[in-house]
Amino acid sequence: MSAALEEFCGSIFWNASYLTRPDADLPVCFQQTVLVWVPLGFFWILAPWQLLPMCKSRAKKSSVTKLYIIKQVLATLLMLTAVAELALAFVEDTEQDPLPAVQYTNPSLYIATWLLVLLIHDARRFCLCRDSGILFCFWTLSLLCGILPFQSLLRRALQAPISDVPRFVLFFISYGLQLLLFLVSGFSDIAPETKEITKKGYRKPLEIEDIWELKGKDKTQAIYAVWEKNMKTAVRKAQAELEKRKRKKRRQKADPDRGNNMSKAQSQDVLVLEKQPKRKKKGDKGDSGPRKDFPRGWLVKTLCKTFWQNLLLSVAFKLVHDGLVFVSPQLLKLLIAFVSDEESFAWQGYLYAILLFLTALIQSLCLQQYFSLCFQLGIKVRASLIAAIYKKALTMSSATRKESTVGETVNLMSADAQRFMDMANFIHQLWSSPLQIILSIVFLWGELGPSVLAGIAVMVLLIPINGFLVAKAKTIQVRNMKNKDERMKIMSEILNGIKILKLFAWEPSFEKRVNEIRAHELKDLVNFSYLQSISIFVFTCAPFLVSLASFAVYVLVDENNILDAQKAFTAISLFNVLRFPMAMLPLVLSSLVQTNVSTARLERYLGGEDLDSSAIHHNPIAGSAVRFSEATFAWEQDSNAAIRDVTLDIAPGSLVAVVGAVGSGKSSLVSAMLGEMENIKGHINIQGSLAYVPQQAWIQNATLKDNILFGSELDEARYQQVIKACALLPDLELLPAGDQTEIGEKGINLSGGQKQRVSLARAVYSNADIYVLDDPLSAVDAHVGKYLFKHVLGPKGLLQKKTRILVTHSISFLPQVDNIVVLVAGAVSEHGSYSTLLANRGAFAQFLNLYGSQEEDASEKNTTGTGNTTGLRQLEGLCVCLQVMKTLRPDPSVKFSMYLRYLHAVGLWYSFWVAMGYVGQYAAFVGTNLWLSAWTDDAERYLNQTYPVEQRDLRIGVFGALGVSQALFLLFATLLCAHGAMRASRVMHQQLLSNILRVPMSFFDTTPTGRIVNRFAKDIFTIDETIPMSFRSWLSCFMAIISTLLMISLATPFFALIIIPLSIFYYFVLRFYVSTSRQLRRLDSVTRSPIYSHFGETVSGLSVIRAYGHQQRFLKQNESTMDINQKSVHSWIVSNRWLAIRLEFVGSLVVFFSGLLAVISKGTLEGGIVGLSVSSALNVTQTLNWLVRMSSELETNIVAVERVHEYTKVKNEAPWVTEKRPPRGWPSKGEIQFVDYKVRYRPELELVLQGITCNIASTEKVGVVGRTGAGKSSLTNCLFRLLEAAGGSILIDEVDIATIGLHDLRQNLTIIPQDPVLFTGTLRMNLDPFDQYTDEEVWKALELAHLKTYVQDLPEGLLHLVSEGGENLSVGQRQLVCLARAVLRKAKILILDEATAAVDLETDNLIQTTIRSEFADCTVLTIAHRLHTIMDSNRVMVLQAGRIVEYDSPEELLKKQGVFSVMAKDAGIVNTETTTL
């Protein structure tokens, strides 16, 4: 081989003696062949793939940039040099002997190569990312290989005159051009069409529009398509397995005696084992038997099959990285040997330094590629799982759907898919950790022999200790989660019932409750921090204890074992390598266990049965729109049929009403038509498209217009017609942005009636053939119901030509329908027109008698259109805040004052001593290492003598002492830190809570509760747990880096000069990255929640989506929502890698310079100090990376302090108690005077009450009436000063209420509020939170409120626990509890804000009689929504648009033909006598 090559170049190919001299060099032939062909070979193998984009004709080129031109010019110049060299060869050939072949082949190869480079540059213009990674690698390789001929040509030129000037010049020109190209390709060439993201994020807050689009293959749709194909085959196999299992079980059950007893016992065991783990969690709904079996084991197979390329590539990168990890310690060993050896040649040292640098560089490139691949895998796995779950949700059968609640399904999406994503990042650690551990041990054995086992034993021993601490911490954590949940539950109750708290002046009592829980929480928190400190202490001791044990054993075992620098520092480097996999392995295993649980959950869900709609036929049958043929359907396959043997024929264009008592199967009939039920027998034939209005309206989180259009094209004329017919025009005027108003989740800012009308409008607009209406008129007021029937559903409505199936309770419309179907217990008892059914005197006639009488009452009750405006007010507030949400953006740069504020809360002395503790720790750390390097130098000093024993013991002893002191300093710092952090948490929560309870009501109207709850939950959690951790980690990283740099500078003082430029570069990268990273994280969380909320919405509106047949549209929408999130996660991953590469480059440079300086100052250094400096440098890369991570995390988290602080600065309402206290027993008479009283909700809004003047005498009963928005509810708010006056005043018993404290005022008035709010806690706490009254008084109040018998029957009596929002009491009982509160307080003035909630007539009666008897000697103000209740008051105040229009006794007002008498007529009241209830 070498002979052929020698002939080829015409000189010697290899001679080892060239290297064994001080001015070592490589033979020229070697330089001309190997060093040229290696880079070119690499390039030609990989480059042709880069030309693929040119072959795709579709893609269009991006525009030419300056960089592109520069690159092309340089490449052309390179080609010219190659041409020149070739020409030179031909010219010389004619003049003299034939030249060696190499002179022709190399230039020709180069010409072809540079041509290819030109082509690649052009081809990359078809791509989004125009830089070619392969070219970059080629330039790097080419330059590296070129260094050797470069230096040898230079050295020759310096020694003697240059023999071959033209080639000499051409080589240097070509090298220079390559260097330039290398530098240019380091800049990212981006077409003006696409933008640079990191710079953007640095300059201004990023928006989602600024982020790169995903490539086609990374889009959810593409990933999911592959995944679905693989999933289908895998699930089919798994289902076959499942069938086998079932058959086997059946056989075992059928034939128990077969086979020997052993196998029977075993099979029983297996059954038992299988039964147990699959029990549902707590709250098992009675089915404690085993859960249904499901297809198993297919998920992981599918994942591997879909993403195998990614997995293989990352394995390759990880293998290279893991191999290189062990090269560094070996190089370190050679370097130390080189420094200690007088004889060695200088070039060897430089070679080692360069090799160290290259190993570090390649290692970091491989690692980052590997991470990048892992994260890509993670987000792709998550995307495909979420898409699969979403699609499954759209197609699953109702039986499967019942198995899991909406919350559980969303959890599958958020928690379980996320878990897979996290697992994907670590999955390779499963093989890589054991591999690294084994290799480390092998190499260590080579260094220290069996004494390594001592070190490893220490490591292994530390694992159970850590395990124990973790388990302990976990129990505390679980306990703390309970406290946290408890606190959050009370908090959200306080915020939801804040109005009641304010009206009753109960804030202090609740503040006390929250603070008690908080105290428990903090106590646990501090214990948790103590445990953490101990585990940090153990973790810090570990590396040092390990090296101590190994070295001590090594030295003590045998006299002749002397610890020299090579052994010690190589061992330390290897121990450092070993730490990472040892720490990772347990984590990965526990993560694997969790993922296993998730796998089972996902397999059960995704393998569930799909909806079977085979019983719904679509055959054309003349003269029938819907035909039921002996249809029998049930909700689940084995349960009782919900509708039985229904045979019906509905003619096209007819209006059919379905009536029946509650639970007779009306809604089931509708569900069967929609195909949501399990078919038992028979079928249903439906001709044409369906539109469906469910009983509970389903509203999407979109604009009102989008809700009505529901994905159809906009036809303006028809849209307006629909809105008008559905009575939505008046509502649109009230909404802030008309039909463009964003509607919150679940239609939160619409009233029930509005939601129902929007839902109806959606159906009407969809222009289907058949309308299925499930009781759409129940949620709207009676007069609106009449209007809707007339304009939409009835014989003259918009839908008169369509087939309408109307489930209804209201009897008034029945005479106008074509056909009535009466259901009894799921079967049709009779059907026909209204008149025929009445004549039949069957079930229908009875139904009419039962409901007819009630219907009249109800219609009377409803028609007085005096709704309530608080709904609207809140709606305005909500819409304002929904718009606010879009505008609020936190200021991107975090103020330094935030850190100071946090440190102040911790306490400045605490902060100072914590910092000192860390300084102490690292001082000891440096000491330990310097001592070790001195110890290893003993090997030189006592080279051929015996090592003195006392010297040996001294070395071991001091080494141990320094190590222990290092750990003790750290323990001191972390314990202090725990205390300080708890102090900060306590202070901040206290400030936040006391301030929130003191802010005015208007704040709660305009701020969504969720946002306030978030401050108490997430932000306080961050302050409690995350910030202290981040602070600690940041400090220790910072100190570690400083101490490393210090040690290197001690070894080689010149290093201090290099630190400066490196740290400047580092600082800029850090600033640059942190700001972008933080915003990408923000975008990730902002874009992630729409995925879950869209999913939650879809699940709750499934029947509607399926009825309209819009599954595809929703799948598409889910995919686009996912892609937006994928986009931000993707960018975040890329920016992280961008950062890591640059940081690790800094780390590699540190390694390189510490090695290089050691080589330069060879004669003056001991081996020990070199080992110290390089082994520290090898460790620094990881720490640098961490420091940035920590800085970015700290900055992300410190925002919580800002957000909490923001809410501690909100303006408070008036003080609770002022200097001026009202007289004792005030108000004794109960006179109220309004003097020209004006009020508005917020400064920028109109007046609500426009100057009210009136007197209310002592013990007078006054009714307040008026239509919606007249200002009735505002009146109560003013009396309690929930709204402060904009002018005028209110006097109660001659005291101006504006001058006294709020609590003095509110404790002396009583109100029975509109909606009965109860809090969790005992019944007694709900009546008397301050324990002011005796039990007798409480019982008395209960008796008067007609609750005594009910409470006596409860097992706990007064201590009966009320659940959240009073759910375990009926609405009527809640109303009575509110009455009991009022009776107990028994103030002189009672305000009764009448319940609009449909309280049954009985409760209403009870309340009225109690009030008449108990509050006879009080002044009573009744805000009425039904006129009946106030016809016996002394006087009636009629409000209109915030002014009093009439104020007199009811009798007088009826006589006077005014506003009141019109209202009375509407309500069917002719004179005051008819009002008895």
PDB file of N, CA and C in Angstrom, residues 753-820:
ATOM      1  N   GLY A 753     -80.331  32.410  29.573  1.00  0.00           N
ATOM      2  CA  GLY A 753     -81.240  32.622  28.442  1.00  0.00           C
ATOM      3  C   GLY A 753     -80.489  33.009  27.188  1.00  0.00           C
ATOM      4  N   GLN A 754     -79.448  33.846  27.359  1.00  0.00           N
ATOM      5  CA  GLN A 754     -78.671  34.266  26.184  1.00  0.00           C
ATOM      6  C   GLN A 754     -77.967  33.074  25.564  1.00  0.00           C
ATOM      7  N   LYS A 755     -77.413  32.216  26.412  1.00  0.00           N
ATOM      8  CA  LYS A 755     -76.707  31.043  25.889  1.00  0.00           C
ATOM      9  C   LYS A 755     -77.665  30.209  25.054  1.00  0.00           C
ATOM     10  N   GLN A 756     -78.878  29.997  25.595  1.00  0.00           N
ATOM     11  CA  GLN A 756     -79.860  29.156  24.929  1.00  0.00           C
ATOM     12  C   GLN A 756     -80.231  29.757  23.570  1.00  0.00           C
ATOM     13  N   ARG A 757     -80.351  31.076  23.541  1.00  0.00           N
ATOM     14  CA  ARG A 757     -80.741  31.715  22.274  1.00  0.00           C
ATOM     15  C   ARG A 757     -79.612  31.632  21.250  1.00  0.00           C
ATOM     16  N   VAL A 758     -78.350  31.759  21.744  1.00  0.00           N
ATOM     17  CA  VAL A 758     -77.214  31.634  20.815  1.00  0.00           C
ATOM     18  C   VAL A 758     -77.197  30.217  20.247  1.00  0.00           C
ATOM     19  N   SER A 759     -77.445  29.242  21.130  1.00  0.00           N
ATOM     20  CA  SER A 759     -77.441  27.848  20.708  1.00  0.00           C
ATOM     21  C   SER A 759     -78.525  27.614  19.657  1.00  0.00           C
ATOM     22  N   LEU A 760     -79.667  28.241  19.847  1.00  0.00           N
ATOM     23  CA  LEU A 760     -80.780  28.102  18.899  1.00  0.00           C
ATOM     24  C   LEU A 760     -80.405  28.770  17.580  1.00  0.00           C
ATOM     25  N   ALA A 761     -79.800  29.970  17.689  1.00  0.00           N
ATOM     26  CA  ALA A 761     -79.422  30.705  16.479  1.00  0.00           C
ATOM     27  C   ALA A 761     -78.449  29.878  15.652  1.00  0.00           C
ATOM     28  N   ARG A 762     -77.540  29.164  16.332  1.00  0.00           N
ATOM     29  CA  ARG A 762     -76.564  28.341  15.627  1.00  0.00           C
ATOM     30  C   ARG A 762     -77.286  27.291  14.785  1.00  0.00           C
ATOM     31  N   ALA A 763     -78.307  26.672  15.400  1.00  0.00           N
ATOM     32  CA  ALA A 763     -79.047  25.628  14.685  1.00  0.00           C
ATOM     33  C   ALA A 763     -79.793  26.223  13.492  1.00  0.00           C
ATOM     34  N   VAL A 764     -80.451  27.363  13.739  1.00  0.00           N
ATOM     35  CA  VAL A 764     -81.261  27.964  12.681  1.00  0.00           C
ATOM     36  C   VAL A 764     -80.353  28.352  11.516  1.00  0.00           C
ATOM     37  N   TYR A 765     -79.192  28.897  11.823  1.00  0.00           N
ATOM     38  CA  TYR A 765     -78.295  29.370  10.768  1.00  0.00           C
ATOM     39  C   TYR A 765     -77.761  28.205   9.943  1.00  0.00           C
ATOM     40  N   SER A 766     -77.619  27.037  10.589  1.00  0.00           N
ATOM     41  CA  SER A 766     -76.972  25.929   9.873  1.00  0.00           C
ATOM     42  C   SER A 766     -77.841  25.401   8.739  1.00  0.00           C
ATOM     43  N   ASN A 767     -79.129  25.822   8.700  1.00  0.00           N
ATOM     44  CA  ASN A 767     -79.987  25.512   7.558  1.00  0.00           C
ATOM     45  C   ASN A 767     -80.045  24.015   7.263  1.00  0.00           C
ATOM     46  N   ALA A 768     -80.261  23.218   8.292  1.00  0.00           N
ATOM     47  CA  ALA A 768     -80.318  21.771   8.089  1.00  0.00           C
ATOM     48  C   ALA A 768     -81.723  21.375   7.640  1.00  0.00           C
ATOM     49  N   ASP A 769     -81.941  20.058   7.437  1.00  0.00           N
ATOM     50  CA  ASP A 769     -83.265  19.607   7.017  1.00  0.00           C
ATOM     51  C   ASP A 769     -84.128  19.241   8.220  1.00  0.00           C
ATOM     52  N   ILE A 770     -83.465  18.710   9.244  1.00  0.00           N
ATOM     53  CA  ILE A 770     -84.224  18.232  10.403  1.00  0.00           C
ATOM     54  C   ILE A 770     -83.683  18.916  11.647  1.00  0.00           C
ATOM     55  N   TYR A 771     -84.584  19.475  12.462  1.00  0.00           N
ATOM     56  CA  TYR A 771     -84.158  20.165  13.680  1.00  0.00           C
ATOM     57  C   TYR A 771     -84.583  19.356  14.887  1.00  0.00           C
ATOM     58  N   VAL A 772     -83.602  19.023  15.722  1.00  0.00           N
ATOM     59  CA  VAL A 772     -83.903  18.303  16.956  1.00  0.00           C
ATOM     60  C   VAL A 772     -83.693  19.284  18.089  1.00  0.00           C
ATOM     61  N   LEU A 773     -84.765  19.640  18.794  1.00  0.00           N
ATOM     62  CA  LEU A 773     -84.667  20.696  19.807  1.00  0.00           C
ATOM     63  C   LEU A 773     -85.011  20.106  21.162  1.00  0.00           C
ATOM     64  N   ASP A 774     -84.004  20.018  22.024  1.00  0.00           N
ATOM     65  CA  ASP A 774     -84.236  19.420  23.344  1.00  0.00           C
ATOM     66  C   ASP A 774     -84.576  20.519  24.332  1.00  0.00           C
ATOM     67  N   ASP A 775     -85.844  20.788  24.475  1.00  0.00           N
ATOM     68  CA  ASP A 775     -86.330  21.766  25.456  1.00  0.00           C
ATOM     69  C   ASP A 775     -85.571  23.084  25.430  1.00  0.00           C
ATOM     70  N   PRO A 776     -85.534  23.779  24.276  1.00  0.00           N
ATOM     71  CA  PRO A 776     -84.720  24.998  24.220  1.00  0.00           C
ATOM     72  C   PRO A 776     -85.373  26.164  24.937  1.00  0.00           C
ATOM     73  N   LEU A 777     -86.687  26.057  25.267  1.00  0.00           N
ATOM     74  CA  LEU A 777     -87.370  27.240  25.797  1.00  0.00           C
ATOM     75  C   LEU A 777     -87.395  27.258  27.314  1.00  0.00           C
ATOM     76  N   SER A 778     -86.781  26.232  27.968  1.00  0.00           N
ATOM     77  CA  SER A 778     -86.905  26.181  29.425  1.00  0.00           C
ATOM     78  C   SER A 778     -86.062  27.263  30.083  1.00  0.00           C
ATOM     79  N   ALA A 779     -84.931  27.642  29.447  1.00  0.00           N
ATOM     80  CA  ALA A 779     -84.025  28.562  30.141  1.00  0.00           C
ATOM     81  C   ALA A 779     -84.375  30.028  29.914  1.00  0.00           C
ATOM     82  N   VAL A 780     -85.317  30.292  29.007  1.00  0.00           N
ATOM     83  CA  VAL A 780     -85.614  31.710  28.733  1.00  0.00           C
ATOM     84  C   VAL A 780     -86.901  32.129  29.433  1.00  0.00           C
ATOM     85  N   ASP A 781     -87.055  33.443  29.618  1.00  0.00           N
ATOM     86  CA  ASP A 781     -88.271  33.938  30.270  1.00  0.00           C
ATOM     87  C   ASP A 781     -89.474  33.637  29.383  1.00  0.00           C
ATOM     88  N   ALA A 782     -90.658  33.649  30.028  1.00  0.00           N
ATOM     89  CA  ALA A 782     -91.860  33.230  29.309  1.00  0.00           C
ATOM     90  C   ALA A 782     -92.122  34.092  28.082  1.00  0.00           C
ATOM     91  N   HIS A 783     -91.983  35.427  28.223  1.00  0.00           N
ATOM     92  CA  HIS A 783     -92.346  36.266  27.064  1.00  0.00           C
ATOM     93  C   HIS A 783     -91.360  36.061  25.920  1.00  0.00           C
ATOM     94  N   VAL A 784     -90.057  35.822  26.269  1.00  0.00           N
ATOM     95  CA  VAL A 784     -89.070  35.530  25.222  1.00  0.00           C
ATOM     96  C   VAL A 784     -89.412  34.197  24.567  1.00  0.00           C
ATOM     97  N   GLY A 785     -89.859  33.252  25.383  1.00  0.00           N
ATOM     98  CA  GLY A 785     -90.241  31.935  24.872  1.00  0.00           C
ATOM     99  C   GLY A 785     -91.339  32.061  23.837  1.00  0.00           C
ATOM    100  N   LYS A 786     -92.337  32.880  24.154  1.00  0.00           N
ATOM    101  CA  LYS A 786     -93.438  33.077  23.204  1.00  0.00           C
ATOM    102  C   LYS A 786     -92.903  33.655  21.906  1.00  0.00           C
ATOM    103  N   TYR A 787     -92.030  34.644  22.045  1.00  0.00           N
ATOM    104  CA  TYR A 787     -91.476  35.325  20.871  1.00  0.00           C
ATOM    105  C   TYR A 787     -90.719  34.323  19.994  1.00  0.00           C
ATOM    106  N   LEU A 788     -89.867  33.498  20.647  1.00  0.00           N
ATOM    107  CA  LEU A 788     -89.061  32.536  19.894  1.00  0.00           C
ATOM    108  C   LEU A 788     -89.965  31.540  19.181  1.00  0.00           C
ATOM    109  N   PHE A 789     -91.010  31.099  19.883  1.00  0.00           N
ATOM    110  CA  PHE A 789     -91.901  30.112  19.267  1.00  0.00           C
ATOM    111  C   PHE A 789     -92.553  30.714  18.032  1.00  0.00           C
ATOM    112  N   LYS A 790     -92.977  31.964  18.192  1.00  0.00           N
ATOM    113  CA  LYS A 790     -93.684  32.618  17.090  1.00  0.00           C
ATOM    114  C   LYS A 790     -92.756  32.826  15.888  1.00  0.00           C
ATOM    115  N   HIS A 791     -91.525  33.319  16.150  1.00  0.00           N
ATOM    116  CA  HIS A 791     -90.655  33.728  15.037  1.00  0.00           C
ATOM    117  C   HIS A 791     -89.749  32.629  14.516  1.00  0.00           C
ATOM    118  N   VAL A 792     -89.535  31.581  15.329  1.00  0.00           N
ATOM    119  CA  VAL A 792     -88.583  30.564  14.870  1.00  0.00           C
ATOM    120  C   VAL A 792     -89.250  29.205  14.709  1.00  0.00           C
ATOM    121  N   LEU A 793     -89.867  28.701  15.796  1.00  0.00           N
ATOM    122  CA  LEU A 793     -90.271  27.296  15.778  1.00  0.00           C
ATOM    123  C   LEU A 793     -91.681  27.075  15.252  1.00  0.00           C
ATOM    124  N   GLY A 794     -92.521  28.059  15.468  1.00  0.00           N
ATOM    125  CA  GLY A 794     -93.956  27.836  15.226  1.00  0.00           C
ATOM    126  C   GLY A 794     -94.309  27.730  13.758  1.00  0.00           C
ATOM    127  N   PRO A 795     -95.617  27.584  13.495  1.00  0.00           N
ATOM    128  CA  PRO A 795     -96.102  27.401  12.118  1.00  0.00           C
ATOM    129  C   PRO A 795     -95.760  28.589  11.224  1.00  0.00           C
ATOM    130  N   LYS A 796     -95.545  29.787  11.824  1.00  0.00           N
ATOM    131  CA  LYS A 796     -95.237  30.942  10.980  1.00  0.00           C
ATOM    132  C   LYS A 796     -93.771  31.369  11.129  1.00  0.00           C
ATOM    133  N   GLY A 797     -92.954  30.560  11.802  1.00  0.00           N
ATOM    134  CA  GLY A 797     -91.571  30.962  12.092  1.00  0.00           C
ATOM    135  C   GLY A 797     -90.640  30.757  10.916  1.00  0.00           C
ATOM    136  N   LEU A 798     -89.346  31.030  11.180  1.00  0.00           N
ATOM    137  CA  LEU A 798     -88.307  30.882  10.150  1.00  0.00           C
ATOM    138  C   LEU A 798     -88.224  29.441   9.650  1.00  0.00           C
ATOM    139  N   LEU A 799     -88.504  28.497  10.541  1.00  0.00           N
ATOM    140  CA  LEU A 799     -88.267  27.087  10.209  1.00  0.00           C
ATOM    141  C   LEU A 799     -89.533  26.388   9.734  1.00  0.00           C
ATOM    142  N   GLN A 800     -90.532  27.146   9.241  1.00  0.00           N
ATOM    143  CA  GLN A 800     -91.837  26.509   8.993  1.00  0.00           C
ATOM    144  C   GLN A 800     -91.768  25.364   7.967  1.00  0.00           C
ATOM    145  N   LYS A 801     -90.775  25.422   7.043  1.00  0.00           N
ATOM    146  CA  LYS A 801     -90.703  24.388   5.988  1.00  0.00           C
ATOM    147  C   LYS A 801     -89.901  23.165   6.454  1.00  0.00           C
ATOM    148  N   LYS A 802     -89.219  23.271   7.601  1.00  0.00           N
ATOM    149  CA  LYS A 802     -88.314  22.187   8.018  1.00  0.00           C
ATOM    150  C   LYS A 802     -89.036  21.195   8.934  1.00  0.00           C
ATOM    151  N   THR A 803     -88.426  20.044   9.094  1.00  0.00           N
ATOM    152  CA  THR A 803     -88.950  19.077  10.057  1.00  0.00           C
ATOM    153  C   THR A 803     -88.420  19.459  11.435  1.00  0.00           C
ATOM    154  N   ARG A 804     -89.303  19.648  12.424  1.00  0.00           N
ATOM    155  CA  ARG A 804     -88.840  20.043  13.754  1.00  0.00           C
ATOM    156  C   ARG A 804     -89.329  19.048  14.794  1.00  0.00           C
ATOM    157  N   ILE A 805     -88.427  18.570  15.600  1.00  0.00           N
ATOM    158  CA  ILE A 805     -88.819  17.674  16.693  1.00  0.00           C
ATOM    159  C   ILE A 805     -88.513  18.424  17.981  1.00  0.00           C
ATOM    160  N   LEU A 806     -89.536  18.790  18.725  1.00  0.00           N
ATOM    161  CA  LEU A 806     -89.366  19.694  19.868  1.00  0.00           C
ATOM    162  C   LEU A 806     -89.719  18.970  21.149  1.00  0.00           C
ATOM    163  N   VAL A 807     -88.712  18.804  22.020  1.00  0.00           N
ATOM    164  CA  VAL A 807     -88.999  18.254  23.349  1.00  0.00           C
ATOM    165  C   VAL A 807     -89.389  19.448  24.208  1.00  0.00           C
ATOM    166  N   THR A 808     -90.512  19.385  24.894  1.00  0.00           N
ATOM    167  CA  THR A 808     -90.887  20.587  25.642  1.00  0.00           C
ATOM    168  C   THR A 808     -91.630  20.262  26.921  1.00  0.00           C
ATOM    169  N   HIS A 809     -91.569  21.206  27.865  1.00  0.00           N
ATOM    170  CA  HIS A 809     -92.361  21.108  29.092  1.00  0.00           C
ATOM    171  C   HIS A 809     -93.498  22.107  29.085  1.00  0.00           C
ATOM    172  N   SER A 810     -93.387  23.086  28.165  1.00  0.00           N
ATOM    173  CA  SER A 810     -94.367  24.166  28.297  1.00  0.00           C
ATOM    174  C   SER A 810     -95.577  23.825  27.451  1.00  0.00           C
ATOM    175  N   ILE A 811     -96.739  23.919  28.107  1.00  0.00           N
ATOM    176  CA  ILE A 811     -97.965  23.402  27.519  1.00  0.00           C
ATOM    177  C   ILE A 811     -98.590  24.416  26.586  1.00  0.00           C
ATOM    178  N   SER A 812     -98.247  25.689  26.803  1.00  0.00           N
ATOM    179  CA  SER A 812     -98.949  26.736  26.066  1.00  0.00           C
ATOM    180  C   SER A 812     -98.774  26.602  24.556  1.00  0.00           C
ATOM    181  N   PHE A 813     -97.663  25.968  24.117  1.00  0.00           N
ATOM    182  CA  PHE A 813     -97.437  25.901  22.668  1.00  0.00           C
ATOM    183  C   PHE A 813     -98.088  24.680  22.026  1.00  0.00           C
ATOM    184  N   LEU A 814     -98.522  23.720  22.856  1.00  0.00           N
ATOM    185  CA  LEU A 814     -98.956  22.446  22.289  1.00  0.00           C
ATOM    186  C   LEU A 814    -100.111  22.573  21.286  1.00  0.00           C
ATOM    187  N   PRO A 815    -101.070  23.459  21.512  1.00  0.00           N
ATOM    188  CA  PRO A 815    -102.167  23.533  20.526  1.00  0.00           C
ATOM    189  C   PRO A 815    -101.663  23.873  19.119  1.00  0.00           C
ATOM    190  N   GLN A 816    -100.493  24.502  19.002  1.00  0.00           N
ATOM    191  CA  GLN A 816    -100.063  24.948  17.678  1.00  0.00           C
ATOM    192  C   GLN A 816     -99.188  23.934  16.937  1.00  0.00           C
ATOM    193  N   VAL A 817     -98.921  22.774  17.545  1.00  0.00           N
ATOM    194  CA  VAL A 817     -98.025  21.841  16.853  1.00  0.00           C
ATOM    195  C   VAL A 817     -98.841  20.860  16.021  1.00  0.00           C
ATOM    196  N   ASP A 818     -98.158  20.226  15.026  1.00  0.00           N
ATOM    197  CA  ASP A 818     -98.869  19.306  14.129  1.00  0.00           C
ATOM    198  C   ASP A 818     -99.145  17.976  14.799  1.00  0.00           C
ATOM    199  N   ASN A 819     -98.230  17.553  15.653  1.00  0.00           N
ATOM    200  CA  ASN A 819     -98.318  16.191  16.160  1.00  0.00           C
ATOM    201  C   ASN A 819     -97.685  16.152  17.538  1.00  0.00           C
ATOM    202  N   ILE A 820     -98.253  15.399  18.443  1.00  0.00           N
ATOM    203  CA  ILE A 820     -97.678  15.316  19.785  1.00  0.00           C
ATOM    204  C   ILE A 820     -97.373  13.852  20.086  1.00  0.00           C
TER     205      ILE A 820
END
